[in-house]
Coordinates of C-alpha atoms in Angstrom, one line a residue:
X28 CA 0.0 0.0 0.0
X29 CA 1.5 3.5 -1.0
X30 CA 1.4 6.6 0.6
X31 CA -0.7 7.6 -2.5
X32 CA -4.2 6.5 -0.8
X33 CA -5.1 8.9 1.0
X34 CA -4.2 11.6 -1.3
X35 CA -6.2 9.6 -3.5
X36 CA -9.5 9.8 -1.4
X37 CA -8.7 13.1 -0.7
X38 CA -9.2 14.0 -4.5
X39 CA -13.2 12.6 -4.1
X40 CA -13.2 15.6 -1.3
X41 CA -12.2 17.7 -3.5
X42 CA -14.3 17.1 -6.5
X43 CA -17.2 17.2 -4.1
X44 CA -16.3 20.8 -2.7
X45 CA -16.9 21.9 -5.7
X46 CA -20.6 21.6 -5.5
X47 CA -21.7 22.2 -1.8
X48 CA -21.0 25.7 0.1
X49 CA -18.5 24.6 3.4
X50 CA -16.4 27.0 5.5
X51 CA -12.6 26.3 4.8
X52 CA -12.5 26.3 8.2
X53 CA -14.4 22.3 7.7
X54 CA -12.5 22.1 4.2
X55 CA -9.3 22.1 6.0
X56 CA -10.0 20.1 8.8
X57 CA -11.3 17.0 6.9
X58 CA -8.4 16.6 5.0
X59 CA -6.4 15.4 7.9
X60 CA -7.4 12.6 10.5
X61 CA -7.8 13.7 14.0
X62 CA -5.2 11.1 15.8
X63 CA -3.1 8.1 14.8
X64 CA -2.5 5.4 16.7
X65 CA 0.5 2.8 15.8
X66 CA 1.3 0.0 18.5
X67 CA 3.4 -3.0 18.8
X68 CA 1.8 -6.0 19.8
X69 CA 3.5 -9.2 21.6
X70 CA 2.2 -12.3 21.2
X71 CA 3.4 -15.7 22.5
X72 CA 2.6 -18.5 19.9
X73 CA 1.6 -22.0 20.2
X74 CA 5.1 -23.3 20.1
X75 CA 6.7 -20.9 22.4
X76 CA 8.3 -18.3 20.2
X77 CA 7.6 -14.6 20.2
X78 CA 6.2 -12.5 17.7
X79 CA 5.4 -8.7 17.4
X80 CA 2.7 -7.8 15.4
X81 CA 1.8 -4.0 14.0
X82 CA -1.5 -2.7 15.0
X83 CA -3.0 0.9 13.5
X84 CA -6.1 2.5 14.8
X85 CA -7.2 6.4 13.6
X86 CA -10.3 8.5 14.3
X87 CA -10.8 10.7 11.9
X88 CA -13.5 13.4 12.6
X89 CA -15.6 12.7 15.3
X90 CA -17.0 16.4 14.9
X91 CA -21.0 14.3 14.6
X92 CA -20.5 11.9 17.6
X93 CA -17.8 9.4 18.5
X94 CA -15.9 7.7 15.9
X95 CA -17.3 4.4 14.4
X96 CA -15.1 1.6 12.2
X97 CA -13.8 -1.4 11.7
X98 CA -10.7 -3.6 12.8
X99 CA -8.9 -5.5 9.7
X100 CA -6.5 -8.4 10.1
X101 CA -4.9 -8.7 6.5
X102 CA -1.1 -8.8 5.2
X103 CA -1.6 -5.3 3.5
X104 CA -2.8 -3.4 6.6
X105 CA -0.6 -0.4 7.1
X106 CA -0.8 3.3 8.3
X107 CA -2.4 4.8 4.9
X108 CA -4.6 1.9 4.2
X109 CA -6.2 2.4 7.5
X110 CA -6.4 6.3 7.4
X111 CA -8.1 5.9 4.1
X112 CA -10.5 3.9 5.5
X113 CA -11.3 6.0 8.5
X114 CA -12.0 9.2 5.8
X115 CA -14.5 6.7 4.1
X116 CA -16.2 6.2 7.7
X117 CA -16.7 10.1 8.2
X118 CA -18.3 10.5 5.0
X119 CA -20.7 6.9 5.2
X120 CA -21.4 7.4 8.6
X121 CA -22.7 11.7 7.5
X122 CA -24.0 10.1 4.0
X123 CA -26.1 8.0 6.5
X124 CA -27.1 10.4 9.1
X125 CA -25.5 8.4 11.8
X126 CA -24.6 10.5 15.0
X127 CA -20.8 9.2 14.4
X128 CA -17.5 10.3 13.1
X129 CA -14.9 8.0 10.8
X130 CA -12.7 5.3 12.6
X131 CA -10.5 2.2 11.4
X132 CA -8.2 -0.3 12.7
X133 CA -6.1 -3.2 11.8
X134 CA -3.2 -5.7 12.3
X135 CA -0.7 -6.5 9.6
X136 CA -0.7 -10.0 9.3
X137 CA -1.7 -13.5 7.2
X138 CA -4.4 -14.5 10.2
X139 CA -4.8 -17.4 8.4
X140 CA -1.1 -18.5 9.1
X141 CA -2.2 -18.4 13.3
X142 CA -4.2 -20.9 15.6
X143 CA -7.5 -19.9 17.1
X144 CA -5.6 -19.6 20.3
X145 CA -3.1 -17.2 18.9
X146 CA -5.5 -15.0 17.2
X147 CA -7.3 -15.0 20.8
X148 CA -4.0 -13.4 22.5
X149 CA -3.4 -11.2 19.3
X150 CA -7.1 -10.0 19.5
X151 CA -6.6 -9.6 23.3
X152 CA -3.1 -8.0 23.0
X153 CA -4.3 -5.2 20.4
X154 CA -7.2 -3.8 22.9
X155 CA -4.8 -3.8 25.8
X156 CA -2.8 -1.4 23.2
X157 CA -5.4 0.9 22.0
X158 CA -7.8 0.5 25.2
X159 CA -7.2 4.3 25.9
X160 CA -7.9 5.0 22.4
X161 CA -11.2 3.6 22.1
X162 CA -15.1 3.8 24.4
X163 CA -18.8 3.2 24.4
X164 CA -18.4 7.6 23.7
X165 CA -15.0 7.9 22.0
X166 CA -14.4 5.4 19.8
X167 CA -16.2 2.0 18.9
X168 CA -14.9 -0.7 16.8
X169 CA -16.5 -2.9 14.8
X170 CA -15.6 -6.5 12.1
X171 CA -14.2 -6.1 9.0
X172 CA -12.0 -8.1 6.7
X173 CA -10.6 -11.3 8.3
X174 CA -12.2 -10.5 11.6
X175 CA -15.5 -12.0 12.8
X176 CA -18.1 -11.9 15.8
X177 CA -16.3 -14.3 17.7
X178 CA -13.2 -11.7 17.4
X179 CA -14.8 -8.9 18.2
X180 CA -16.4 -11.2 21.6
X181 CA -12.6 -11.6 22.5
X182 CA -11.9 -7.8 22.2
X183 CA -15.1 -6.4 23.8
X184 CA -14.6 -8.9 26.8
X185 CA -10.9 -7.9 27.1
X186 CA -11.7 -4.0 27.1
X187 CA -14.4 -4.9 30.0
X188 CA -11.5 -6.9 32.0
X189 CA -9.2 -3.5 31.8
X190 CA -12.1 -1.5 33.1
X191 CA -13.2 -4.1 35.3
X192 CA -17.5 -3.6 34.3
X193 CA -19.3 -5.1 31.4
X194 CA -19.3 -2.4 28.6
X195 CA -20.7 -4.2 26.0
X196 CA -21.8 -0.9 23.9
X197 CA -17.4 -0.7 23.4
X198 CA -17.6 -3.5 20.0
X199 CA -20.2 -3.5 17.8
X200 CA -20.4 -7.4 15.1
X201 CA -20.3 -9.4 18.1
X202 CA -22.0 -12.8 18.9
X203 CA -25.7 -12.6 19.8
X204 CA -25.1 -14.1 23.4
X205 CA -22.7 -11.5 24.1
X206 CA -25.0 -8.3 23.1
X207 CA -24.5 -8.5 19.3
X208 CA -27.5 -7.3 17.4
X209 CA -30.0 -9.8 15.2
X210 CA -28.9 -9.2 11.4
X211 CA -25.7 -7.7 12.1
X212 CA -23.3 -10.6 10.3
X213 CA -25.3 -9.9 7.0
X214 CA -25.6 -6.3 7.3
X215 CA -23.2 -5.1 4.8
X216 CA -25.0 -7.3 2.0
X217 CA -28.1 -6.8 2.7
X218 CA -27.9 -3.3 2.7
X219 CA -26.4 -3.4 -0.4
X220 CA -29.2 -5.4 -2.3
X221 CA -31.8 -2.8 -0.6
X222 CA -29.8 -0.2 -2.1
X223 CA -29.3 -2.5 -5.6
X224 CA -32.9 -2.9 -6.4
X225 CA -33.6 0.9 -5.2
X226 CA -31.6 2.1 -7.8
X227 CA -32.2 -0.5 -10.6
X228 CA -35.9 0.8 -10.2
X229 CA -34.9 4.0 -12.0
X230 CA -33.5 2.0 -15.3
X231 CA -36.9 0.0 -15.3
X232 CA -34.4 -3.2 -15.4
X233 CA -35.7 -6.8 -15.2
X234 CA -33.9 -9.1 -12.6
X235 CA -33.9 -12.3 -14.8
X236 CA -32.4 -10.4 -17.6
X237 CA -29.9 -8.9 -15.3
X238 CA -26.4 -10.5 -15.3
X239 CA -24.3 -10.0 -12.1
X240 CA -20.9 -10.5 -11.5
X241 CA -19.9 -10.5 -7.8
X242 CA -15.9 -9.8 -7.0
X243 CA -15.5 -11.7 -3.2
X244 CA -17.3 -14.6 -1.7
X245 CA -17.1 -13.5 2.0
X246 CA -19.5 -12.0 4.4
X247 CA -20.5 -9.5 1.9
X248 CA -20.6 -10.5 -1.4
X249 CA -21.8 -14.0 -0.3
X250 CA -25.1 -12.3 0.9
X251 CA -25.8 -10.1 -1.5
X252 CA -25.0 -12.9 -4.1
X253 CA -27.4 -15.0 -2.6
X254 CA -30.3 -12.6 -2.5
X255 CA -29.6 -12.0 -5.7
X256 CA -30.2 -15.3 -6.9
X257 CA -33.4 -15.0 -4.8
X258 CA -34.9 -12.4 -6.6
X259 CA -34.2 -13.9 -10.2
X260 CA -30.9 -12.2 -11.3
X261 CA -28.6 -14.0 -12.9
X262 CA -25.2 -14.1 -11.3
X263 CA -22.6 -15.8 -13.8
X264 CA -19.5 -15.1 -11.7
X265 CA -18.0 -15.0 -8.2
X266 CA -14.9 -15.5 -7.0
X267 CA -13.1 -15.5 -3.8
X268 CA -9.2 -15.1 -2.8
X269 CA -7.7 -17.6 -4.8
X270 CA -10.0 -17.3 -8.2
X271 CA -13.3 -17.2 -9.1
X272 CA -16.0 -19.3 -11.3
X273 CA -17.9 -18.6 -14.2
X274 CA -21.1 -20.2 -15.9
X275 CA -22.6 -17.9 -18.9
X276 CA -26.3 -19.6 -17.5
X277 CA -25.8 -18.5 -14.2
X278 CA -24.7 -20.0 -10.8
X279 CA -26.5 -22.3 -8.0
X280 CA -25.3 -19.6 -5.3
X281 CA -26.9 -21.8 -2.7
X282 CA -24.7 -24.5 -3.6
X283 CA -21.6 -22.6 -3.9
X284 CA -22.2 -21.0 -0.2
X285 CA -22.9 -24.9 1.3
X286 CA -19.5 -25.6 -0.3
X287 CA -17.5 -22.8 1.8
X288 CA -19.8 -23.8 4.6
X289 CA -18.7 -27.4 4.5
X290 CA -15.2 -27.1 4.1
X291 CA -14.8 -25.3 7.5
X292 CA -13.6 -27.5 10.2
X293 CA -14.5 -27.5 13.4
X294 CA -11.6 -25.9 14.4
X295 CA -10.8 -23.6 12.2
X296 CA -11.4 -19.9 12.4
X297 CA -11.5 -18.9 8.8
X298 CA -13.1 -20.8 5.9
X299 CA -10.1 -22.9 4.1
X300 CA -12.5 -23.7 1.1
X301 CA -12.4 -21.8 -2.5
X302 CA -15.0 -21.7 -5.0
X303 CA -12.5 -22.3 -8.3
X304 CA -12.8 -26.2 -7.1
X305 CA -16.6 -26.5 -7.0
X306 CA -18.5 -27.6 -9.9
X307 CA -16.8 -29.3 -12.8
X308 CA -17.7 -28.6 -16.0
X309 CA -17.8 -25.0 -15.5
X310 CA -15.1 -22.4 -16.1
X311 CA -12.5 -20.8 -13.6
X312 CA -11.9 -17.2 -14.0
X313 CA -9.0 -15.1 -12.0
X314 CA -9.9 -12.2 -10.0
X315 CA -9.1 -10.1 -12.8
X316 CA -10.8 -11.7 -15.5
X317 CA -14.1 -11.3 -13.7
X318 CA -14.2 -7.6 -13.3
X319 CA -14.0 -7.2 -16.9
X320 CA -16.3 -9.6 -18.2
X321 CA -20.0 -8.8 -20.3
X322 CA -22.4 -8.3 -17.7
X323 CA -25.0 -5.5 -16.3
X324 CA -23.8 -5.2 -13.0
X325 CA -20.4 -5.8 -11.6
X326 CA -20.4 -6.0 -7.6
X327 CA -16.4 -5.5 -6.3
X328 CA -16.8 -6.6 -2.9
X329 CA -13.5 -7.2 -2.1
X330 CA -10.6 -5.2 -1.4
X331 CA -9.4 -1.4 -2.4
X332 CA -8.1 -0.6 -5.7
X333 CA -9.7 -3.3 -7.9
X334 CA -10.2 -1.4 -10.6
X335 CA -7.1 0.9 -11.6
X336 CA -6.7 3.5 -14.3
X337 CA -5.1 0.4 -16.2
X338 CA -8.1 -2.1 -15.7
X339 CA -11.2 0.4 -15.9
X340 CA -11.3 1.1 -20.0
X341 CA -11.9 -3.2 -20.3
X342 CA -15.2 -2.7 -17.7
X343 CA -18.2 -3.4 -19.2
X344 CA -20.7 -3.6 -16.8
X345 CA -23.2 -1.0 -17.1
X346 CA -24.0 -0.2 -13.2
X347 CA -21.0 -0.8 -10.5
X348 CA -22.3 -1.3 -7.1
X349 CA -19.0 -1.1 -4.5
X350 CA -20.0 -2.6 -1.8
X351 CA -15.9 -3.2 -1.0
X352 CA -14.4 -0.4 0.7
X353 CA -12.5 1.9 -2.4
X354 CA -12.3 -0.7 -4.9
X355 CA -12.3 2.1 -7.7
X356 CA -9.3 5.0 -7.8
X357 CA -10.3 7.9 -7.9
X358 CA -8.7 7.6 -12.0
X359 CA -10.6 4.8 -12.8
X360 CA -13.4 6.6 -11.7
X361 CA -13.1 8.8 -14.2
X362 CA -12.7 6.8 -17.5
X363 CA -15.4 4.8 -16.3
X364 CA -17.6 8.3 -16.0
X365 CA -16.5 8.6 -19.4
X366 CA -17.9 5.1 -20.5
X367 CA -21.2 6.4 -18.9
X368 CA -21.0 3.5 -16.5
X369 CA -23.1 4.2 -13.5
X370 CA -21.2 3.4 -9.7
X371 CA -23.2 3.3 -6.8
X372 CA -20.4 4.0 -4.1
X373 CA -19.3 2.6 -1.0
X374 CA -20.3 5.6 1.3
X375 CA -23.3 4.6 0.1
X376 CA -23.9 0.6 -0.9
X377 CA -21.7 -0.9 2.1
X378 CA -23.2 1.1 4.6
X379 CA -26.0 -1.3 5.8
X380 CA -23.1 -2.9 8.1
X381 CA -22.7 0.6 10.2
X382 CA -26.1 1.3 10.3
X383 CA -26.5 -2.2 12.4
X384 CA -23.6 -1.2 14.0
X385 CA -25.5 1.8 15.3
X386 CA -28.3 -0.4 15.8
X387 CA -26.1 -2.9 18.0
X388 CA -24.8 0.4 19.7
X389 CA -28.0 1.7 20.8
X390 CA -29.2 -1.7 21.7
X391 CA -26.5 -2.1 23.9
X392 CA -26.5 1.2 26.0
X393 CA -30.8 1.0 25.9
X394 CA -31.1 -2.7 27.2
X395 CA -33.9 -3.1 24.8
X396 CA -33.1 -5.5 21.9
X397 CA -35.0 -6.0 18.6
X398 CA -36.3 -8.8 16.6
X399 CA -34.4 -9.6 13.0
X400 CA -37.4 -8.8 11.3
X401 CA -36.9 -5.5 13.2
X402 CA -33.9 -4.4 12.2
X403 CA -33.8 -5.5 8.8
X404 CA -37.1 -3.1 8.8
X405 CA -35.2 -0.3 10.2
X406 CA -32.1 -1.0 7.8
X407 CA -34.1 -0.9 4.8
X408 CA -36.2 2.6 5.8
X409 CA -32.8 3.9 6.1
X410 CA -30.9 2.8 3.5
X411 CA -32.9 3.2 1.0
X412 CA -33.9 7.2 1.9
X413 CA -30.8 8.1 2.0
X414 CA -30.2 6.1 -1.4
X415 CA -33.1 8.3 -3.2
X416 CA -31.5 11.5 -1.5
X417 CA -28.0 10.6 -2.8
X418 CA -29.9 9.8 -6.5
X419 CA -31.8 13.3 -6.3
X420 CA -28.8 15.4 -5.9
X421 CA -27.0 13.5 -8.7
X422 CA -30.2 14.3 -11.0
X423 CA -30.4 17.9 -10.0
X424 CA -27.0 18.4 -10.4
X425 CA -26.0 15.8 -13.3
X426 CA -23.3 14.4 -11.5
X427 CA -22.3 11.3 -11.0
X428 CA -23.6 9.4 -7.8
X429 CA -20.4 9.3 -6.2
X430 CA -19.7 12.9 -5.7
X431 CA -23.6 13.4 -5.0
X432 CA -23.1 10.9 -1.7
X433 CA -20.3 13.4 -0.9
X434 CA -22.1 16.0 -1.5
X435 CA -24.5 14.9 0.9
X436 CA -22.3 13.6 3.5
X437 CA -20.1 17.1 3.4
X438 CA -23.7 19.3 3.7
X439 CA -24.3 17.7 7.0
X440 CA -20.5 17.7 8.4
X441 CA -20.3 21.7 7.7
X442 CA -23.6 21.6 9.7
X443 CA -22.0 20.3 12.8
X444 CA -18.8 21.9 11.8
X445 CA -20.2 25.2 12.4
X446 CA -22.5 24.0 15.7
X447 CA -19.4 23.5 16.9
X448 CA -17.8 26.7 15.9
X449 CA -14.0 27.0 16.6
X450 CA -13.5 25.0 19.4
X451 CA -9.7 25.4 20.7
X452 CA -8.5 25.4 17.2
X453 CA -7.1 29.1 17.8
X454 CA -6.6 29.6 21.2
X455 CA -3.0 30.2 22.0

């Protein structure tokens, strides 16, 4: 990961700014993240050695409420990958109307290469690093890639052993017995279909003659695959970390999840099963190959920078729903304006996972806890009004839905930007 990404998200600010009135005071202040936090982490392994492990967590703004994000355990993590993603957070959370800021965190490391017992102390270990960092009011983390309820269990019970009560309201994504919310673990997708056939609406598009190619067979594009298939759509493609599969007829998604379902041990953390080894007969694509192949909707649900100024003039999906975090550059966003392809962006698609964050949140601190049926209810009032406010300001300013979530998102941040008026900014 290069120091270019957040300059790179910053240049989304900046095309937005160009359409919404904000002090500079707010201008200036959300190009920079509030505080950084890099720790060292200790970890005994299974066979005695010793490892040190990087951890990273930044607020960004937390000018609307305390800062809300997830924690990442992937090989790539590093400083700028994770302030990127906390800038992302303070503009879902505003596109949203969520009373928080934007917050990230992550470990560098292959957490597939470590036992359930050493991902336990490395979970444990990274709270007892950032444990001042983070709180029910300051900062509240949350799953993301390669981390999982039963993780985010491990870190909300540690936090409550250093401040010696039960504050379950600290992690949001964990199990239901330990104050997790119903619906949470398929948040993200399902938020993103609700958002999908929202905006499909406006092309007058039929689902059975609707192709759909889904980049990343975890908790996200597993979900939204699936309901996908429910509703009629056709999905001819998915793949996972190691390769994808492709059938021009369309794919039994349902079989394809009981396969990564059944290759799970009873042991094992994360799923070791992939979806190129399936089905034979049908063909096996590479990451690559499926985000340029002929379909009507291309989902990247995977990781950032998928599609590059180098990839993005061989797209030829009509509609690009990113419910990954970043998966487009802010260059391949614009050749693929060009190409009049429509994205739907992640401030806006992947957001159901916060808003049952905040759901989980308030749950937590109120004692009162809802059905499923509940919050999916709740998730889908929301989702989808903030999804026809984003697609009015595009219209009414014929500008691509990207910068119109922005748009939205940086309309109400100046509004608590000036509530909050100068603060200690210029005291001496």
């Amino acid at each position: 990961m290069t120091a270019s990404l957040l300059s790179d998200a910053n240049r989304r600010l900046a095309r937005a700014l160009k359409h919404v009135q904000i002090s500079e005071d707010a201008s200036e202040r959300l190009q920079f993240p509030k505080a950084s936090l890099k720790v060292s982490i200790p970890v005994r392994m299974d066979d005695g050695s010793l490892r040190v492990f990087e951890g990273y967590r930044v607020r960004y703004d937390d000018t609307r409420g305390p800062t809300k994000g997830g924690i990442r355990f992937h090989p790539k993590v590093s400083m700028d990958e994770v302030q990127s993603l906390a800038f992302w957070m303070t503009f879902k959370c505003a596109a949203v109307n969520l009373p928080f800021g934007g917050a990230k965190g992550g470990i560098t490391l292959n957490p597939k290469e470590l036992s359930k017992f050493e991902l336990e102390r490395l979970s444990r270990g990274y709270v007892d690093a950032i444990a001042d960092f983070i709180g029910p009011d300051i900062d509240i983390p949350a799953p993301d890639v390669y981390t999982n309820p039963m993780i985010m269990g491990w870190m909300m019970d540690q936090y409550s052993i250093i401040r010696r009560q039960l504050c379950p309201a600290v992690i949001t994504g964990k199990p239901l017995g330990m104050g997790g919310s119903q619906g949470r673990d398929r948040a993200t997708g399902t938020g993103a279909f609700y958002v999908l056939q929202a905006m499909l609406s406006k092309f007058d598009r039929i689902p059975a003659e609707t192709t759909v190619a889904v980049q990343g067979f975890g908790n996200a594009g597993s979900v939204i695959a699936r309901l996908l298939f429910d509703a009629g759509y056709k999905v001819v493609a998915v793949s996972d970390s190691r390769g994808g599969v492709y059938c021009d007829r369309g794919l039994d998604i349902p079989s394809l999840q009981q396969f990564k379902a059944s290759t799970r041990s009873l042991q094992a953390v994360y799923c070791e099963g992939t979806v190129c080894n399936l089905v034979d007969g049908q063909e096996t694509i590479t990451n690559e190959d499926l985000l340029t192949l002929d379909v009507d909707i291309l989902i990247p649900a995977a990781l950032e920078n998928q599609i590059t100024a180098d990839n993005a003039p061989l797209v030829q999906a009509k509609y690009i729903f990113e419910v990954a975090n970043g998966p487009i550059t802010s260059e391949g966003d614009r050749i693929l304006e060009d190409k009049g392809v429509y994205v739907f962006p992640d401030i806006l698609v992947n957001a159901g996972g916060v808003i049952v964050s905040y759901y989980e949140w308030v749950q937590n601190r109120s004692g009162l806890y809802w059905t499923e049926a509940e919050v999916s209810d709740r998730l889908k009032t929301k989702i989808i009004e903030e999804a026809e406010k984003i697609w009015r300001i595009a219209q009414n300013l014929a500008i691509p839905p990207r910068t119109a979530a922005y748009v939205h998102a940086l309309e109400r941040l100046e509004e608590a930007h000036s509530a909050r008026g100068t603060r200690d900014y210029y005291v001496s």
